[in-house]
Coordinates of C-alpha atoms in Angstrom, one line a residue:
M23 CA 0.1 0.0 -0.3
R24 CA 1.5 3.0 -0.8
V25 CA -0.1 6.2 1.4
L26 CA 0.7 9.9 0.3
L27 CA -0.1 11.9 4.0
L28 CA -1.1 15.3 2.8
Y29 CA -1.0 18.4 5.1
P30 CA -3.2 21.2 3.9
L31 CA -2.2 24.8 3.7
F32 CA -2.3 26.9 6.6
P33 CA -3.0 30.8 6.1
K34 CA -1.1 33.9 7.5
S35 CA -1.3 34.0 11.2
F36 CA -0.1 35.1 14.2
W37 CA 2.2 31.6 14.3
S38 CA 3.2 31.5 11.1
F39 CA 6.1 34.2 11.0
E40 CA 7.1 34.5 7.5
K41 CA 9.1 37.2 7.4
V42 CA 11.1 35.9 9.8
L43 CA 11.5 32.2 8.5
E44 CA 13.3 34.0 5.4
L45 CA 15.6 35.1 7.3
V46 CA 17.1 31.6 8.1
D47 CA 15.9 30.2 4.7
R48 CA 13.2 27.8 6.3
Q49 CA 9.6 27.9 5.0
V50 CA 7.6 26.6 8.0
M51 CA 7.5 26.6 12.0
L52 CA 6.4 23.5 12.5
P53 CA 5.9 20.0 11.2
P54 CA 2.6 18.2 10.9
L55 CA 3.6 15.6 14.2
G56 CA 0.2 14.3 13.9
L57 CA 0.7 13.0 10.3
V58 CA 4.2 11.0 11.3
T59 CA 2.6 9.6 14.3
V60 CA -0.2 8.2 11.8
A61 CA 2.6 7.0 9.8
A62 CA 4.2 5.1 12.5
I63 CA 1.1 3.4 13.8
L64 CA -0.1 2.0 10.4
P65 CA 1.8 -0.9 9.1
Q66 CA 5.5 -0.7 8.6
T67 CA 5.0 -2.8 5.5
W68 CA 3.5 -0.3 3.6
E69 CA 5.0 2.9 1.9
F70 CA 4.8 6.8 2.8
K71 CA 5.5 10.1 1.2
L72 CA 4.7 13.0 3.1
I73 CA 4.0 16.5 1.4
D74 CA 3.6 19.4 3.7
R75 CA 1.9 21.8 1.2
N76 CA 3.1 24.9 3.3
A77 CA 6.5 24.0 2.6
Q78 CA 6.7 21.5 0.0
E79 CA 5.0 21.2 -4.0
L80 CA 2.3 18.6 -4.7
T81 CA 2.8 17.3 -8.1
D82 CA 1.4 14.9 -10.3
A83 CA 3.7 12.2 -9.9
H84 CA 2.8 12.6 -6.5
W85 CA -0.5 11.8 -7.0
E86 CA -0.3 9.2 -9.8
W87 CA 2.4 6.9 -6.7
A88 CA -0.3 7.0 -4.3
D89 CA -3.0 4.1 -3.4
I90 CA -4.8 6.5 -1.1
V91 CA -4.2 9.6 0.5
I92 CA -4.4 10.6 3.9
L93 CA -4.9 14.2 5.4
S94 CA -5.0 15.6 8.9
A95 CA -6.1 19.1 9.4
M96 CA -6.8 21.7 12.1
I97 CA -9.6 24.1 11.7
V98 CA -7.6 27.0 10.2
Q99 CA -6.6 24.6 7.3
K100 CA -10.2 24.2 6.4
P101 CA -10.1 25.8 2.7
D102 CA -7.0 23.6 1.6
F103 CA -8.3 21.0 3.4
L104 CA -11.2 20.2 1.8
A105 CA -10.1 21.5 -1.6
Q106 CA -7.3 18.3 -1.5
I107 CA -10.2 16.4 -0.8
Q108 CA -12.0 17.2 -3.6
E109 CA -8.5 17.2 -5.9
A110 CA -8.1 13.6 -4.8
K111 CA -11.4 12.3 -5.6
R112 CA -11.3 13.9 -9.3
R113 CA -7.9 11.8 -9.5
G114 CA -9.6 8.6 -8.8
K115 CA -7.9 8.3 -5.1
L116 CA -9.0 6.9 -2.0
V117 CA -9.4 9.0 0.8
A118 CA -8.9 9.1 4.2
V119 CA -8.9 11.9 7.3
G120 CA -8.4 12.6 10.5
G121 CA -7.0 15.0 13.3
P122 CA -8.8 18.0 15.3
Y123 CA -10.8 19.4 12.6
P124 CA -12.8 16.2 10.7
T125 CA -13.2 15.0 14.2
A126 CA -15.1 18.4 15.4
V127 CA -17.0 18.4 12.2
P128 CA -16.6 15.2 10.6
Q129 CA -19.7 16.2 8.0
A130 CA -17.9 18.9 5.9
A131 CA -15.3 16.2 5.1
K132 CA -17.9 13.8 4.5
N133 CA -19.6 16.0 1.7
A134 CA -16.1 16.9 0.3
G135 CA -15.7 13.3 -1.0
A136 CA -13.6 11.6 2.1
D137 CA -14.1 7.9 2.2
F138 CA -12.8 6.9 5.3
L139 CA -13.2 9.1 8.6
I140 CA -10.7 8.3 11.0
L141 CA -11.8 10.4 13.9
D142 CA -10.8 10.9 17.9
E143 CA -7.6 9.3 18.5
G144 CA -5.2 7.0 16.2
E145 CA -4.1 4.7 18.8
I146 CA -7.6 2.8 18.7
T147 CA -9.5 4.4 15.2
L148 CA -6.1 3.6 12.9
P149 CA -6.3 -0.4 13.4
M150 CA -10.2 0.1 12.7
F151 CA -9.3 1.7 9.3
V152 CA -6.6 -1.2 8.5
A153 CA -8.8 -4.0 9.5
A154 CA -11.3 -2.4 7.0
L155 CA -9.4 -2.4 4.0
E156 CA -8.4 -5.8 4.7
R157 CA -11.6 -6.7 4.7
G158 CA -12.2 -5.3 1.3
E159 CA -13.9 -2.5 2.5
W160 CA -13.8 0.9 1.0
Q161 CA -15.5 3.3 2.9
G162 CA -16.1 4.0 6.9
T163 CA -16.5 6.2 9.8
F164 CA -14.5 5.0 12.7
R165 CA -14.6 6.4 16.4
A166 CA -13.1 5.7 19.7
T167 CA -15.4 5.5 23.2
E168 CA -12.6 5.7 25.4
K169 CA -9.3 7.6 25.5
P170 CA -6.0 5.8 24.6
D171 CA -3.0 4.7 26.7
V172 CA -0.3 7.0 25.2
T173 CA 2.0 4.7 26.1
T174 CA 1.7 2.2 23.5
T175 CA 2.2 5.0 20.7
P176 CA 5.2 4.4 18.9
V177 CA 8.4 6.7 18.0
P178 CA 7.2 8.9 14.9
R179 CA 8.4 8.8 11.6
F180 CA 10.5 11.7 11.7
D181 CA 12.5 10.5 9.0
L182 CA 9.6 11.4 6.5
L183 CA 10.3 15.1 7.3
D184 CA 13.1 17.6 5.5
F185 CA 14.3 18.9 8.5
D186 CA 15.6 21.7 5.9
V187 CA 12.2 23.2 6.3
Y188 CA 11.7 23.3 9.6
D189 CA 12.3 25.8 12.4
N190 CA 11.3 24.1 15.2
M191 CA 10.3 20.1 15.7
S192 CA 7.5 18.9 17.7
V193 CA 7.0 16.2 20.2
Q194 CA 3.9 15.1 22.7
F195 CA 4.6 14.3 26.0
S196 CA 0.8 14.7 27.1
R197 CA -2.8 14.9 25.9
G198 CA -5.5 16.0 27.9
C199 CA -6.2 19.2 30.4
P200 CA -7.7 18.9 34.2
F201 CA -9.4 22.1 33.8
Q202 CA -12.9 23.4 32.7
C203 CA -12.4 26.4 30.5
E204 CA -15.6 26.9 28.6
F205 CA -14.3 27.9 25.3
C206 CA -11.5 25.1 25.1
D207 CA -11.9 22.5 22.9
I208 CA -9.0 20.6 24.0
I209 CA -10.7 19.0 26.8
V210 CA -13.5 17.9 24.3
L211 CA -10.9 16.2 21.9
Y212 CA -8.3 14.6 24.8
G213 CA -10.5 14.6 28.1
R214 CA -9.7 16.3 31.3
K215 CA -7.4 13.6 32.6
P216 CA -3.8 14.1 31.3
R217 CA -2.4 11.1 30.0
T218 CA 1.4 11.0 29.4
K219 CA 3.9 8.8 27.9
T220 CA 6.9 7.4 30.0
P221 CA 9.9 8.8 30.4
Q222 CA 11.8 6.3 28.2
Q223 CA 9.3 7.0 25.4
I224 CA 10.2 10.3 25.1
L225 CA 13.9 9.9 25.4
A226 CA 13.7 7.5 22.9
E227 CA 11.8 10.0 20.5
L228 CA 14.6 13.0 21.6
E229 CA 17.6 9.8 20.7
R230 CA 15.8 9.5 17.4
L231 CA 15.6 13.2 16.3
Y232 CA 19.4 13.3 17.7
E233 CA 20.5 10.6 15.4
L234 CA 18.9 12.0 12.2
G235 CA 20.6 14.8 13.1
W236 CA 18.3 17.5 14.4
R237 CA 19.8 20.3 16.8
R238 CA 17.4 23.4 16.9
A239 CA 14.2 24.2 19.2
I240 CA 11.7 21.6 20.4
F241 CA 8.1 22.8 20.7
I242 CA 6.5 19.9 23.2
V243 CA 3.2 20.6 21.6
D244 CA 1.3 19.4 25.0
D245 CA -1.8 21.7 25.4
N246 CA -0.8 21.9 29.2
F247 CA 2.5 20.6 29.5
I248 CA 2.1 20.3 33.5
G249 CA -1.4 18.5 33.5
N250 CA 0.1 15.7 35.1
K251 CA 3.1 17.3 37.5
R252 CA 4.1 14.6 39.2
N253 CA 4.5 12.6 35.6
V254 CA 6.5 15.7 34.5
K255 CA 8.7 15.6 37.1
L256 CA 9.8 12.1 36.8
F257 CA 10.4 12.8 33.1
L258 CA 12.3 15.9 33.5
K259 CA 14.6 13.6 36.1
E260 CA 15.2 11.5 33.1
L261 CA 15.6 14.2 30.8
K262 CA 18.5 15.9 32.5
P263 CA 21.1 13.3 32.2
W264 CA 20.5 12.9 29.1
M265 CA 20.7 16.6 28.0
E266 CA 23.9 17.2 30.3
K267 CA 25.3 13.5 28.1
H268 CA 24.6 14.9 24.3
N269 CA 25.4 18.9 25.6
Y270 CA 22.5 20.3 25.1
P271 CA 21.2 19.8 21.8
F272 CA 18.1 21.0 21.8
P273 CA 16.3 24.0 23.7
F274 CA 12.5 23.4 24.7
N275 CA 9.6 25.5 24.4
T276 CA 5.9 24.2 25.6
E277 CA 2.4 25.1 26.7
A278 CA 1.4 25.4 30.6
S279 CA -1.6 26.8 32.9
V280 CA -0.5 29.6 35.1
D281 CA -0.2 27.8 38.3
L282 CA 3.1 26.6 37.0
A283 CA 4.2 30.1 38.9
K284 CA 3.3 28.4 42.2
D285 CA 5.7 25.4 41.7
P286 CA 9.3 26.6 42.2
E287 CA 10.9 23.0 41.7
L288 CA 9.1 22.5 38.6
M289 CA 9.9 25.6 37.1
E290 CA 13.8 24.9 38.0
M291 CA 13.8 21.5 36.6
M292 CA 12.7 22.6 33.4
V293 CA 15.3 25.1 33.2
E294 CA 17.8 23.0 33.7
C295 CA 16.6 20.6 31.0
N296 CA 16.9 23.6 28.7
F297 CA 13.4 24.9 28.3
N298 CA 13.6 28.8 27.9
A299 CA 10.0 29.7 27.0
V300 CA 6.6 28.4 27.7
F301 CA 3.1 30.0 26.9
L302 CA 0.1 30.5 29.5
G303 CA -3.5 30.6 28.3
I304 CA -4.1 34.0 30.5
E305 CA -7.3 34.8 28.4
T306 CA -7.9 38.3 30.4
P307 CA -7.2 40.5 33.5
D308 CA -10.6 40.5 34.1
E309 CA -11.6 38.5 36.9
D310 CA -15.5 38.5 36.2
S311 CA -14.6 37.2 32.4
L312 CA -12.3 34.5 33.9
N313 CA -15.5 33.4 36.4
M314 CA -17.6 33.5 33.5
T315 CA -15.7 31.3 31.0
K316 CA -15.0 28.7 34.1
K317 CA -11.1 29.6 33.9
F318 CA -11.0 29.7 37.7
Q319 CA -7.4 28.6 37.7
N320 CA -6.6 32.4 36.5
T321 CA -8.3 33.8 39.3
R322 CA -6.3 32.3 42.7
D323 CA -3.3 34.5 42.5
S324 CA -2.1 37.7 40.7
L325 CA -1.5 36.5 37.1
A326 CA 1.2 39.9 37.1
D327 CA 3.0 38.0 39.9
C328 CA 2.5 34.8 38.2
V329 CA 4.2 35.9 35.3
E330 CA 6.7 37.7 37.2
A331 CA 7.8 34.6 39.1
I332 CA 7.9 32.4 35.8
T333 CA 10.2 35.0 34.0
R334 CA 12.3 35.7 36.8
A335 CA 12.7 31.9 37.2
G336 CA 14.4 31.6 33.3
L337 CA 11.3 30.5 31.0
R338 CA 10.4 33.4 28.7
V339 CA 6.7 33.8 28.7
M340 CA 4.0 33.7 25.9
A341 CA 0.4 34.2 26.8
G342 CA -2.3 34.4 24.8
F343 CA -5.4 37.1 25.2
I344 CA -9.0 37.0 24.5
I345 CA -11.6 40.1 23.9
G346 CA -15.7 39.5 23.6
F347 CA -16.4 37.0 27.0
D348 CA -20.1 37.5 27.8
G349 CA -20.9 40.2 30.2
E350 CA -17.6 42.1 29.5
K351 CA -17.4 45.7 29.8
S352 CA -16.4 48.2 27.8
G353 CA -12.5 49.0 27.3
A354 CA -11.3 45.1 27.6
G355 CA -8.9 45.7 25.2
D356 CA -7.3 48.6 26.8
R357 CA -7.1 46.6 30.0
V358 CA -5.5 43.9 28.3
F359 CA -3.0 46.2 26.7
R360 CA -1.9 47.8 30.3
F361 CA -1.9 44.3 31.5
V362 CA 1.0 43.2 28.7
E363 CA 2.6 46.5 29.5
Q364 CA 2.6 46.0 32.6
T365 CA 4.2 42.5 33.0
A366 CA 6.4 43.0 30.0
I367 CA 5.3 40.2 27.9
P368 CA 7.0 40.1 24.3
T369 CA 4.6 38.3 22.4
A370 CA 1.1 38.1 23.4
L371 CA -1.4 36.1 20.7
F372 CA -4.5 38.6 21.1
S373 CA -7.7 37.0 19.7
M374 CA -11.5 37.4 19.2
L375 CA -13.4 34.9 21.2
Q376 CA -14.8 32.2 18.7
A377 CA -17.2 29.2 19.9
L378 CA -15.4 26.2 18.3
P379 CA -17.4 22.9 17.7
D380 CA -19.1 21.0 20.6
T381 CA -17.5 22.7 23.2
A382 CA -19.2 23.9 26.5
L383 CA -19.3 27.5 25.4
W384 CA -20.6 26.2 22.0
H385 CA -23.5 24.2 23.3
R386 CA -24.5 27.0 25.6
L387 CA -24.9 29.5 22.6
E388 CA -26.4 27.4 20.4
K389 CA -29.3 26.6 23.3
E390 CA -29.4 30.5 23.3
S391 CA -29.9 31.1 19.4
R392 CA -26.8 33.4 19.4
L393 CA -24.1 31.0 16.8
Y394 CA -23.7 32.8 13.4
T395 CA -22.4 29.9 11.6
S396 CA -22.3 25.8 12.0
E397 CA -18.4 26.5 12.4
A398 CA -15.6 28.3 13.7
N399 CA -12.4 29.7 12.5
I400 CA -9.6 30.8 15.3
N401 CA -7.4 32.9 12.9
Q402 CA -6.7 36.3 14.7
T403 CA -8.1 37.9 11.1
N404 CA -11.9 36.7 12.0
L405 CA -14.9 38.4 13.8
M406 CA -16.5 36.4 16.4
N407 CA -19.0 33.9 15.0
F408 CA -21.6 34.4 17.6
I409 CA -23.4 37.2 19.3
P410 CA -21.9 39.0 21.9
T411 CA -23.2 40.7 24.6
R412 CA -21.9 44.2 23.6
P413 CA -21.8 45.5 20.2
L414 CA -19.5 43.6 18.3
E415 CA -18.8 46.8 16.5
E416 CA -17.4 48.0 19.9
I417 CA -15.3 44.8 20.3
A418 CA -13.9 44.7 17.0
A419 CA -12.9 48.7 17.2
E420 CA -10.9 47.6 20.3
Y421 CA -9.5 44.7 19.0
V422 CA -7.9 46.2 16.0
E423 CA -6.4 49.3 18.1
T424 CA -5.2 46.9 20.8
F425 CA -3.4 44.5 18.4
W426 CA -2.3 47.6 16.7
K427 CA -0.7 49.2 20.1
L428 CA 0.6 46.0 21.0
Y429 CA 2.8 45.4 17.8
D430 CA 3.8 49.2 17.6
P431 CA 7.7 48.3 16.8
I432 CA 9.4 51.0 19.2
T433 CA 6.4 49.6 21.9
F434 CA 7.2 45.8 21.1
L435 CA 10.9 46.4 21.3
N436 CA 10.6 48.1 24.8
R437 CA 8.4 45.5 26.0
T438 CA 10.6 42.7 25.1
Y439 CA 13.7 44.6 26.5
R440 CA 12.3 44.7 30.0
H441 CA 11.2 41.1 29.8
F442 CA 14.8 39.8 29.0
L443 CA 16.5 42.2 31.6
M444 CA 14.2 40.2 34.0
L445 CA 14.5 36.8 32.6
G446 CA 16.7 34.2 34.6
V447 CA 19.7 32.8 33.6
P448 CA 19.8 28.9 33.5
K449 CA 23.3 27.5 35.5
H450 CA 24.0 25.2 32.6
Q451 CA 25.8 26.0 29.5
A452 CA 26.4 24.1 26.3
S453 CA 29.6 23.8 25.0
F454 CA 30.0 27.0 22.5
T455 CA 29.6 26.4 18.9
L456 CA 30.5 28.9 16.6
P457 CA 27.7 30.7 14.7
T458 CA 26.2 29.5 10.9
W459 CA 26.6 32.0 8.0
V460 CA 22.4 32.0 8.1
D461 CA 22.5 33.3 11.5
L462 CA 25.1 35.7 10.7
R463 CA 23.1 37.1 7.8
A464 CA 19.7 37.1 9.6
L465 CA 21.7 38.7 12.8
L466 CA 22.9 41.4 10.0
I467 CA 19.5 42.1 8.4
V468 CA 17.9 42.4 11.9
C469 CA 19.9 45.2 12.7
W470 CA 20.0 46.7 9.1
R471 CA 16.3 47.3 9.5
Q472 CA 15.5 47.6 12.6
G473 CA 18.8 49.6 13.7
F474 CA 19.2 52.3 10.5
V475 CA 16.3 51.7 8.7
R476 CA 13.4 52.2 10.5
K477 CA 12.4 55.0 13.1
S478 CA 13.3 52.4 15.8
R479 CA 16.5 52.7 15.2
W480 CA 17.8 54.4 18.4
V481 CA 15.4 52.5 21.0
F482 CA 16.6 49.2 19.1
W483 CA 20.2 49.7 19.9
R484 CA 19.8 51.0 23.3
N485 CA 18.3 48.1 23.9
L486 CA 20.6 46.0 22.2
F487 CA 23.6 47.4 24.4
G488 CA 21.3 47.2 27.5
I489 CA 21.1 43.8 27.0
L490 CA 24.6 43.3 26.4
R491 CA 25.9 45.6 29.6
H492 CA 23.2 44.1 32.4
N493 CA 22.0 40.5 31.3
P494 CA 24.3 39.5 28.3
Q495 CA 23.6 35.5 28.6
V496 CA 20.3 35.7 27.0
F497 CA 21.2 38.3 24.2
S498 CA 20.4 35.1 21.6
Y499 CA 17.2 34.6 22.2
Y500 CA 16.4 38.4 22.6
I501 CA 17.9 39.0 19.2
V502 CA 15.4 36.3 18.0
V503 CA 12.6 37.4 19.7
C504 CA 13.5 41.4 18.4
A505 CA 13.0 39.8 14.7
H506 CA 9.3 38.8 15.5
N507 CA 9.2 42.6 14.8
E508 CA 9.4 41.7 10.8
H509 CA 6.5 39.7 11.1
F510 CA 4.0 42.0 13.3
L511 CA 4.6 44.6 11.4
E512 CA 3.3 43.3 8.7
Y513 CA 0.9 41.0 10.5
R514 CA -1.0 43.9 12.1
Q515 CA -1.6 45.3 9.2
I516 CA -3.1 42.6 8.4
V517 CA -5.3 42.1 11.1
R518 CA -6.7 45.8 10.7
D519 CA -7.6 45.4 6.9
E520 CA -9.4 41.9 7.3
I521 CA -11.3 42.7 10.6
Q522 CA -12.2 46.1 9.6
A523 CA -13.6 44.9 5.8
Q524 CA -15.6 42.1 7.7
L525 CA -17.4 44.4 9.9
A526 CA -18.2 46.8 7.2
D527 CA -20.0 43.4 6.0
Y528 CA -21.5 42.9 9.3
L529 CA -22.6 46.9 9.3
A530 CA -24.2 46.5 5.9
S531 CA -25.7 43.2 6.4
K532 CA -27.0 44.6 10.1
T533 CA -28.9 47.4 8.0
A534 CA -30.1 45.7 5.8
G535 CA -32.2 43.6 8.6
V536 CA -30.0 40.3 8.3
V537 CA -28.5 40.5 11.8
V538 CA -30.4 39.8 15.3
E539 CA -30.1 43.5 16.8
D540 CA -27.7 43.8 19.6
K541 CA -30.6 45.5 21.9
E542 CA -32.4 42.4 21.6
I543 CA -29.1 40.1 22.8
Q544 CA -28.5 41.8 25.2
S545 CA -31.5 41.8 27.2
A546 CA -32.2 38.0 26.1
A547 CA -28.5 38.2 28.0

């Protein structure tokens, strides 16, 4: 069986960093970990080719070679995902699909022509698919009634990836999250009981990547890496000597809940294992909104104190923020901006709230007849897909203004500088290696653009020399985050243009009487 593993296109997004990737001659931030894991679970007597359409051209030769096409996608990949299903069927290919988007909205893939829907988690449903093929069946839907034991998951087929096109690598330690945030689809997809791999499993994956020559950053893609703190600490205890033995070949990044700040031992262990950044789902500084969305874990301690504790421990903080919660008071965007400035978080993902399929928020809004559409899109260039409790035009205006201010080049550089002055320094140090020509060229381009061409020139040089004077050990990471300015300078304009265009269409339809009046919704809420 010859299997074409096909990963659809992503739109430009907050995390796509095209302008930054151009500096280092790479095309994509992260590889399709799900598809290389699928390849490891399927029979190893089969042949596999992986095409990531974000980095590689899909040719006629690929189509002709394949007996079956397997696609995986997230919701933001929906347009190309559906288009590639249709193209595969036009070419007479069997098509199987899986991943978060088809699991949440299976009918869309079915309507596009997919023959097999391999839904939920593949450790359970992929063997069902293989058995169906062996029985001579040419279509089917496979679902799981339980969550798999991830200690049985094999090492992903990293050998199918072209390492040169990716800036970071992906591995997964756990699935699931113990919390109950109303808007989150992670607990719907993976449950509230975090399931972890064994330390030996993860070390085997890292060893495989090391053998294949990977020496750059690894993103541990868990939606809450510390969901099972006991097992995380057992893993980190085994990881530390492995990293020492291999001379710290990878820096790690991951996602975690803010209660990480209350566990100094865990933070110290992470830093000792060369973790250097963590993404936090802060969402909003408004406690009423946090309670409304059932993100109670963010109300137990001062969020600003948590950010500071994590930063001083040596972990650069990235964070997510959302506008548009029910009952939210005017000025929410400005409160987010002031919080980000207060805590000096360089990278603040800011989005309008979306009701994702099958989440608690989705079901509540459906009962209240407040959903605009049957689907959602979590990109930063989309209006909300439901009727909020304050005027949408007010929320959108605050959103655009706040996004624009967050990524003003000088504001961003100053915030990044303050953050890195505060950032703790790890005790370990890997052996010095000479920078590559690609890295040196990227540094020179950033210095030229931000230090000479733009109005930010004086701020750039003042801050750069300030870091070299006060915290020189973080210099390499500091300059990388400064380079993110190249992306945000363009992306904030994209956000403004897209949101304003969609808002104009919304207001026109509202004037024509297509949209429910805000007063009716507010009174109903």
